[in-house]
Amino acid sequence: MDIRSGARHFAAIATAGCLGLFVAPATAVGGGIPGLVEGPAHPVGAGNARTYVTVDADGTPTTIGVRLDAAALDELPGGLLPSTEDYVLELPEQADATAFDHVTLDWNSHGHNPEHGFDVPHFDVHFYLLDRATVDAIDPLVPGYVQAATTLPDPRYVPAGYAPGGDPLMATVPGMGLHWLDTADSGHHLTETVLYGTWDGRQAFVEPMMSREWLASRPQLHEPLPQPEAYQRSALHPTTYSVWWDEAAQMYTIELGGLAMRHAS
């Protein structure tokens, strides 16, 4: 989440390589890990990032996530002024049955929003339900922006206890949407949290956010993901949220798991 002005550099990422052992031109099944499918790896910091999907024996997706090499936390862009690097990660085609269209990994060198405690170097991982064309069109210069930015979804489409991070018109982030914060987590020094996003009354993204310092501590976090009461799209939606260090693979993993069918209502 980046709700302050700053330099934005967009880089397209298609993710893969199995546990960083190889890079393939298309999606590939991970060696030795049943059901793991990734796309080609792309440089982030001094390492690489990749999305992945795991599928069961029937080919049904069970988890979706992002994996970072250990070195991806090193040599990240920085400087005296705040900046954001946005990497767009394409998902393997096996993710088509899920609610998600694509993922962005955002590195915020100085953080943002001191009022929410997010003013530390951190990563945002936006799992977008909206397609890239729709997200790219979230632009104040596009006709209809004001109406779309101020149109909020029915409360049942956002988890209980979440609220907009500010006035919808002012707080909507171009190229992202309106961020909703867990009110129980507001006003603290960021370690990790999960945000939700909306745009023009629609569910837009699920966003794990975590400080670089916390991620570098090699955490083991596994917990239920806050759930809305209803869904706008029939698809596989996540019910769990995990962040962990994989010692064997030497990778950090950010995962939305427990994918379960939810029907639009």
mmCIF file of C-alpha atoms in Angstrom:
data_model
loop_
_atom_site.group_PDB
_atom_site.id
_atom_site.type_symbol
_atom_site.label_atom_id
_atom_site.label_comp_id
_atom_site.label_asym_id
_atom_site.label_seq_id
_atom_site.Cartn_x
_atom_site.Cartn_y
_atom_site.Cartn_z
ATOM 1 C CA MET A 1 0.000 0.000 0.000
ATOM 2 C CA ASP A 2 1.417 3.369 -0.982
ATOM 3 C CA ILE A 3 -0.849 6.273 0.003
ATOM 4 C CA ARG A 4 1.612 9.075 -0.422
ATOM 5 C CA SER A 5 3.127 10.526 -3.555
ATOM 6 C CA GLY A 6 6.430 9.086 -4.608
ATOM 7 C CA ALA A 7 8.388 7.596 -7.446
ATOM 8 C CA ARG A 8 6.768 4.497 -8.864
ATOM 9 C CA HIS A 9 8.678 2.075 -11.067
ATOM 10 C CA PHE A 10 6.685 -0.702 -12.696
ATOM 11 C CA ALA A 11 8.395 -3.946 -13.651
ATOM 12 C CA ALA A 12 6.606 -6.939 -15.110
ATOM 13 C CA ILE A 13 7.332 -10.200 -13.349
ATOM 14 C CA ALA A 14 6.326 -13.663 -14.465
ATOM 15 C CA THR A 15 7.333 -15.994 -11.684
ATOM 16 C CA ALA A 16 8.844 -19.479 -11.540
ATOM 17 C CA GLY A 17 11.728 -21.816 -11.290
ATOM 18 C CA CYS A 18 11.329 -24.548 -8.840
ATOM 19 C CA LEU A 19 12.573 -23.442 -5.426
ATOM 20 C CA GLY A 20 14.952 -21.203 -7.359
ATOM 21 C CA LEU A 21 16.703 -24.161 -8.954
ATOM 22 C CA PHE A 22 15.848 -23.262 -12.530
ATOM 23 C CA VAL A 23 14.089 -20.685 -14.664
ATOM 24 C CA ALA A 24 11.562 -21.819 -17.270
ATOM 25 C CA PRO A 25 9.970 -19.820 -20.081
ATOM 26 C CA ALA A 26 6.518 -20.979 -18.995
ATOM 27 C CA THR A 27 4.908 -22.359 -15.870
ATOM 28 C CA ALA A 28 6.631 -25.374 -14.413
ATOM 29 C CA VAL A 29 5.824 -27.977 -11.793
ATOM 30 C CA GLY A 30 8.202 -27.714 -8.861
ATOM 31 C CA GLY A 31 10.730 -30.502 -8.574
ATOM 32 C CA GLY A 32 10.021 -32.695 -5.585
ATOM 33 C CA ILE A 33 7.048 -30.660 -4.340
ATOM 34 C CA PRO A 34 3.797 -32.289 -5.474
ATOM 35 C CA GLY A 35 1.325 -29.858 -6.972
ATOM 36 C CA LEU A 36 3.585 -26.780 -6.877
ATOM 37 C CA VAL A 37 3.375 -24.705 -10.075
ATOM 38 C CA GLU A 38 5.438 -21.544 -10.653
ATOM 39 C CA GLY A 39 6.339 -19.243 -13.512
ATOM 40 C CA PRO A 40 9.806 -17.748 -14.284
ATOM 41 C CA ALA A 41 11.670 -15.974 -11.507
ATOM 42 C CA HIS A 42 12.455 -12.260 -11.728
ATOM 43 C CA PRO A 43 15.124 -10.234 -9.916
ATOM 44 C CA VAL A 44 14.120 -8.428 -6.732
ATOM 45 C CA GLY A 45 16.907 -6.970 -4.612
ATOM 46 C CA ALA A 46 19.851 -9.335 -4.891
ATOM 47 C CA GLY A 47 17.550 -12.334 -5.321
ATOM 48 C CA ASN A 48 14.343 -13.328 -7.051
ATOM 49 C CA ALA A 49 10.564 -13.346 -6.541
ATOM 50 C CA ARG A 50 8.003 -15.723 -7.960
ATOM 51 C CA THR A 51 4.312 -16.458 -7.588
ATOM 52 C CA TYR A 52 3.041 -19.987 -7.215
ATOM 53 C CA VAL A 53 -0.067 -22.106 -6.961
ATOM 54 C CA THR A 54 -0.372 -25.536 -5.387
ATOM 55 C CA VAL A 55 -2.989 -27.931 -6.721
ATOM 56 C CA ASP A 56 -4.420 -31.185 -5.414
ATOM 57 C CA ALA A 57 -4.555 -34.518 -7.222
ATOM 58 C CA ASP A 58 -7.580 -33.320 -9.201
ATOM 59 C CA GLY A 59 -5.812 -30.138 -10.301
ATOM 60 C CA THR A 60 -7.860 -27.899 -8.005
ATOM 61 C CA PRO A 61 -5.867 -24.970 -6.530
ATOM 62 C CA THR A 62 -5.367 -25.201 -2.767
ATOM 63 C CA THR A 63 -2.982 -22.303 -2.082
ATOM 64 C CA ILE A 64 -1.649 -19.232 -3.857
ATOM 65 C CA GLY A 65 1.343 -17.178 -2.858
ATOM 66 C CA VAL A 66 4.679 -15.451 -3.413
ATOM 67 C CA ARG A 67 8.149 -16.804 -2.639
ATOM 68 C CA LEU A 68 11.237 -14.658 -2.162
ATOM 69 C CA ASP A 69 14.826 -15.857 -2.174
ATOM 70 C CA ALA A 70 16.759 -14.935 0.951
ATOM 71 C CA ALA A 71 18.828 -12.487 -1.092
ATOM 72 C CA ALA A 72 15.698 -10.651 -2.289
ATOM 73 C CA LEU A 73 15.746 -8.711 0.999
ATOM 74 C CA ASP A 74 19.231 -7.381 0.258
ATOM 75 C CA GLU A 75 20.354 -4.528 -2.021
ATOM 76 C CA LEU A 76 16.799 -3.214 -2.365
ATOM 77 C CA PRO A 77 16.360 0.264 -3.889
ATOM 78 C CA GLY A 78 16.662 3.028 -1.322
ATOM 79 C CA GLY A 79 17.842 6.594 -0.946
ATOM 80 C CA LEU A 80 17.142 9.732 1.023
ATOM 81 C CA LEU A 81 13.658 10.189 -0.403
ATOM 82 C CA PRO A 82 10.775 7.720 -0.065
ATOM 83 C CA SER A 83 10.301 5.538 -3.121
ATOM 84 C CA THR A 84 8.233 2.553 -4.149
ATOM 85 C CA GLU A 85 9.194 -0.245 -6.507
ATOM 86 C CA ASP A 86 6.151 -2.049 -7.929
ATOM 87 C CA TYR A 87 6.683 -5.481 -9.456
ATOM 88 C CA VAL A 88 3.727 -6.980 -11.314
ATOM 89 C CA LEU A 89 3.656 -10.766 -10.960
ATOM 90 C CA GLU A 90 1.715 -12.872 -13.406
ATOM 91 C CA LEU A 91 0.044 -15.950 -11.988
ATOM 92 C CA PRO A 92 0.309 -19.446 -13.469
ATOM 93 C CA GLU A 93 -2.742 -20.458 -15.484
ATOM 94 C CA GLN A 94 -3.636 -22.900 -12.705
ATOM 95 C CA ALA A 95 -4.756 -19.851 -10.714
ATOM 96 C CA ASP A 96 -7.623 -19.192 -13.129
ATOM 97 C CA ALA A 97 -10.064 -21.032 -10.857
ATOM 98 C CA THR A 98 -9.174 -18.744 -7.954
ATOM 99 C CA ALA A 99 -10.562 -15.270 -7.312
ATOM 100 C CA PHE A 100 -7.248 -13.669 -8.258
ATOM 101 C CA ASP A 101 -6.061 -12.145 -11.531
ATOM 102 C CA HIS A 102 -2.508 -11.043 -10.721
ATOM 103 C CA VAL A 103 -0.212 -10.045 -7.875
ATOM 104 C CA THR A 104 2.020 -7.055 -7.218
ATOM 105 C CA LEU A 105 4.982 -7.032 -4.879
ATOM 106 C CA ASP A 106 5.658 -3.473 -3.678
ATOM 107 C CA TRP A 107 8.826 -2.406 -1.879
ATOM 108 C CA ASN A 108 8.459 0.834 0.120
ATOM 109 C CA SER A 109 11.934 2.045 1.041
ATOM 110 C CA HIS A 110 10.805 4.455 3.781
ATOM 111 C CA GLY A 111 7.248 3.295 4.339
ATOM 112 C CA HIS A 112 4.309 5.703 4.473
ATOM 113 C CA ASN A 113 1.365 6.783 6.621
ATOM 114 C CA PRO A 114 2.918 7.454 10.027
ATOM 115 C CA GLU A 115 -0.573 7.819 11.485
ATOM 116 C CA HIS A 116 -1.090 4.103 10.904
ATOM 117 C CA GLY A 117 2.422 3.050 11.916
ATOM 118 C CA PHE A 118 3.397 2.110 8.370
ATOM 119 C CA ASP A 119 6.352 4.507 8.181
ATOM 120 C CA VAL A 120 9.016 1.782 8.183
ATOM 121 C CA PRO A 121 10.634 -0.008 5.223
ATOM 122 C CA HIS A 122 8.166 -2.701 4.196
ATOM 123 C CA PHE A 123 6.661 -4.928 1.539
ATOM 124 C CA ASP A 124 3.078 -4.934 0.295
ATOM 125 C CA VAL A 125 1.765 -7.991 -1.526
ATOM 126 C CA HIS A 126 -1.433 -7.118 -3.404
ATOM 127 C CA PHE A 127 -3.408 -10.167 -4.527
ATOM 128 C CA TYR A 128 -5.747 -8.492 -7.038
ATOM 129 C CA LEU A 129 -9.237 -9.729 -7.822
ATOM 130 C CA LEU A 130 -9.541 -7.056 -10.517
ATOM 131 C CA ASP A 131 -7.803 -7.405 -13.870
ATOM 132 C CA ARG A 132 -4.790 -5.237 -14.686
ATOM 133 C CA ALA A 133 -6.660 -3.007 -17.144
ATOM 134 C CA THR A 134 -9.201 -2.099 -14.462
ATOM 135 C CA VAL A 135 -6.494 -1.448 -11.885
ATOM 136 C CA ASP A 136 -4.461 0.671 -14.305
ATOM 137 C CA ALA A 137 -7.585 2.749 -15.037
ATOM 138 C CA ILE A 138 -7.869 3.838 -11.395
ATOM 139 C CA ASP A 139 -6.688 7.301 -12.377
ATOM 140 C CA PRO A 140 -7.997 10.728 -11.286
ATOM 141 C CA LEU A 141 -7.812 11.865 -14.930
ATOM 142 C CA VAL A 142 -10.195 9.134 -16.107
ATOM 143 C CA PRO A 143 -13.834 10.294 -16.398
ATOM 144 C CA GLY A 144 -16.002 8.953 -13.579
ATOM 145 C CA TYR A 145 -13.115 8.680 -11.115
ATOM 146 C CA VAL A 146 -14.762 10.717 -8.349
ATOM 147 C CA GLN A 147 -17.963 8.689 -8.414
ATOM 148 C CA ALA A 148 -16.093 5.377 -8.552
ATOM 149 C CA ALA A 149 -13.693 6.356 -5.758
ATOM 150 C CA THR A 150 -16.529 7.320 -3.429
ATOM 151 C CA THR A 151 -18.723 4.288 -4.184
ATOM 152 C CA LEU A 152 -18.254 1.861 -1.310
ATOM 153 C CA PRO A 153 -19.292 -1.784 -1.373
ATOM 154 C CA ASP A 154 -22.078 -3.217 0.717
ATOM 155 C CA PRO A 155 -20.503 -3.855 4.166
ATOM 156 C CA ARG A 156 -21.035 -7.595 3.805
ATOM 157 C CA TYR A 157 -18.312 -7.679 1.120
ATOM 158 C CA VAL A 158 -15.634 -6.467 3.576
ATOM 159 C CA PRO A 159 -14.594 -8.355 6.753
ATOM 160 C CA ALA A 160 -16.115 -7.084 9.988
ATOM 161 C CA GLY A 161 -13.826 -4.695 11.869
ATOM 162 C CA TYR A 162 -12.294 -3.204 8.717
ATOM 163 C CA ALA A 163 -12.680 0.473 7.789
ATOM 164 C CA PRO A 164 -11.361 2.755 5.027
ATOM 165 C CA GLY A 165 -7.911 4.198 5.711
ATOM 166 C CA GLY A 166 -9.303 7.724 5.212
ATOM 167 C CA ASP A 167 -11.864 9.718 3.287
ATOM 168 C CA PRO A 168 -12.592 7.508 0.246
ATOM 169 C CA LEU A 169 -11.936 10.234 -2.334
ATOM 170 C CA MET A 170 -8.651 11.351 -0.791
ATOM 171 C CA ALA A 171 -7.490 7.928 0.397
ATOM 172 C CA THR A 172 -8.061 6.026 -2.850
ATOM 173 C CA VAL A 173 -4.648 5.273 -4.336
ATOM 174 C CA PRO A 174 -4.335 5.648 -8.120
ATOM 175 C CA GLY A 175 -3.423 2.342 -9.681
ATOM 176 C CA MET A 176 -4.555 0.434 -6.572
ATOM 177 C CA GLY A 177 -7.862 1.375 -4.959
ATOM 178 C CA LEU A 178 -9.182 2.186 -1.493
ATOM 179 C CA HIS A 179 -7.385 0.414 1.344
ATOM 180 C CA TRP A 180 -9.392 -0.916 4.282
ATOM 181 C CA LEU A 181 -7.541 -1.399 7.582
ATOM 182 C CA ASP A 182 -8.156 -3.767 10.455
ATOM 183 C CA THR A 183 -9.199 -1.262 13.127
ATOM 184 C CA ALA A 184 -7.794 -3.512 15.834
ATOM 185 C CA ASP A 185 -4.311 -3.061 14.314
ATOM 186 C CA SER A 186 -4.317 0.692 13.667
ATOM 187 C CA GLY A 187 -1.840 3.068 15.295
ATOM 188 C CA HIS A 188 1.013 0.647 15.954
ATOM 189 C CA HIS A 189 4.572 0.082 14.754
ATOM 190 C CA LEU A 190 4.211 -2.204 11.756
ATOM 191 C CA THR A 191 5.297 -5.807 11.960
ATOM 192 C CA GLU A 192 2.647 -7.420 9.742
ATOM 193 C CA THR A 193 -1.024 -6.985 8.961
ATOM 194 C CA VAL A 194 -3.585 -7.779 6.278
ATOM 195 C CA LEU A 195 -5.505 -5.070 4.422
ATOM 196 C CA TYR A 196 -8.406 -5.322 2.005
ATOM 197 C CA GLY A 197 -9.073 -3.129 -1.018
ATOM 198 C CA THR A 198 -12.091 -1.942 -2.958
ATOM 199 C CA TRP A 199 -12.798 0.107 -6.056
ATOM 200 C CA ASP A 200 -16.110 1.339 -7.432
ATOM 201 C CA GLY A 201 -18.031 -0.795 -4.951
ATOM 202 C CA ARG A 202 -16.091 -3.957 -5.816
ATOM 203 C CA GLN A 203 -13.699 -6.194 -3.938
ATOM 204 C CA ALA A 204 -10.302 -5.251 -5.382
ATOM 205 C CA PHE A 205 -7.510 -7.002 -3.463
ATOM 206 C CA VAL A 206 -6.260 -8.794 -0.376
ATOM 207 C CA GLU A 207 -2.990 -7.279 0.849
ATOM 208 C CA PRO A 208 -0.551 -8.793 3.327
ATOM 209 C CA MET A 209 1.807 -6.026 4.489
ATOM 210 C CA MET A 210 4.986 -6.663 6.479
ATOM 211 C CA SER A 211 8.076 -4.777 7.524
ATOM 212 C CA ARG A 212 11.384 -5.853 6.075
ATOM 213 C CA GLU A 213 12.716 -6.176 9.629
ATOM 214 C CA TRP A 214 9.928 -8.560 10.628
ATOM 215 C CA LEU A 215 10.236 -10.658 7.473
ATOM 216 C CA ALA A 216 14.009 -10.866 7.924
ATOM 217 C CA SER A 217 13.412 -12.351 11.399
ATOM 218 C CA ARG A 218 12.286 -15.501 9.556
ATOM 219 C CA PRO A 219 8.820 -15.744 11.123
ATOM 220 C CA GLN A 220 6.434 -18.687 11.279
ATOM 221 C CA LEU A 221 2.944 -17.192 11.069
ATOM 222 C CA HIS A 222 -0.164 -19.243 10.279
ATOM 223 C CA GLU A 223 -3.620 -17.883 11.062
ATOM 224 C CA PRO A 224 -7.193 -17.630 9.749
ATOM 225 C CA LEU A 225 -7.759 -14.909 7.179
ATOM 226 C CA PRO A 226 -10.533 -12.415 8.055
ATOM 227 C CA GLN A 227 -13.561 -13.262 5.938
ATOM 228 C CA PRO A 228 -16.276 -11.091 4.439
ATOM 229 C CA GLU A 229 -19.851 -12.193 4.879
ATOM 230 C CA ALA A 230 -20.445 -12.452 1.125
ATOM 231 C CA TYR A 231 -18.567 -12.503 -2.168
ATOM 232 C CA GLN A 232 -19.091 -10.773 -5.495
ATOM 233 C CA ARG A 233 -17.443 -13.439 -7.648
ATOM 234 C CA SER A 234 -17.934 -17.199 -7.670
ATOM 235 C CA ALA A 235 -14.435 -18.645 -7.347
ATOM 236 C CA LEU A 236 -11.962 -20.221 -4.938
ATOM 237 C CA HIS A 237 -11.274 -17.716 -2.142
ATOM 238 C CA PRO A 238 -8.628 -17.992 0.613
ATOM 239 C CA THR A 239 -9.452 -18.727 4.239
ATOM 240 C CA THR A 240 -5.947 -18.753 5.759
ATOM 241 C CA TYR A 241 -2.914 -16.467 5.777
ATOM 242 C CA SER A 242 0.684 -17.557 6.345
ATOM 243 C CA VAL A 243 4.168 -16.089 6.266
ATOM 244 C CA TRP A 244 7.126 -18.337 6.941
ATOM 245 C CA TRP A 245 10.786 -19.010 6.341
ATOM 246 C CA ASP A 246 11.537 -22.222 4.458
ATOM 247 C CA GLU A 247 14.942 -23.284 5.735
ATOM 248 C CA ALA A 248 15.398 -26.103 3.230
ATOM 249 C CA ALA A 249 14.589 -23.898 0.221
ATOM 250 C CA GLN A 250 16.123 -20.733 1.746
ATOM 251 C CA MET A 251 12.981 -18.785 0.835
ATOM 252 C CA TYR A 252 10.395 -16.538 2.437
ATOM 253 C CA THR A 253 6.802 -17.475 1.635
ATOM 254 C CA ILE A 254 3.689 -15.271 1.767
ATOM 255 C CA GLU A 255 0.648 -17.450 1.215
ATOM 256 C CA LEU A 256 -3.135 -17.280 1.027
ATOM 257 C CA GLY A 257 -4.335 -20.817 1.640
ATOM 258 C CA GLY A 258 -7.331 -22.938 2.410
ATOM 259 C CA LEU A 259 -8.859 -22.022 -0.951
ATOM 260 C CA ALA A 260 -12.576 -22.779 -0.834
ATOM 261 C CA MET A 261 -15.397 -22.258 -3.305
ATOM 262 C CA ARG A 262 -17.545 -19.235 -2.512
ATOM 263 C CA HIS A 263 -20.523 -18.274 -4.637
ATOM 264 C CA ALA A 264 -21.474 -14.745 -5.570
ATOM 265 C CA SER A 265 -24.411 -13.431 -3.575
#
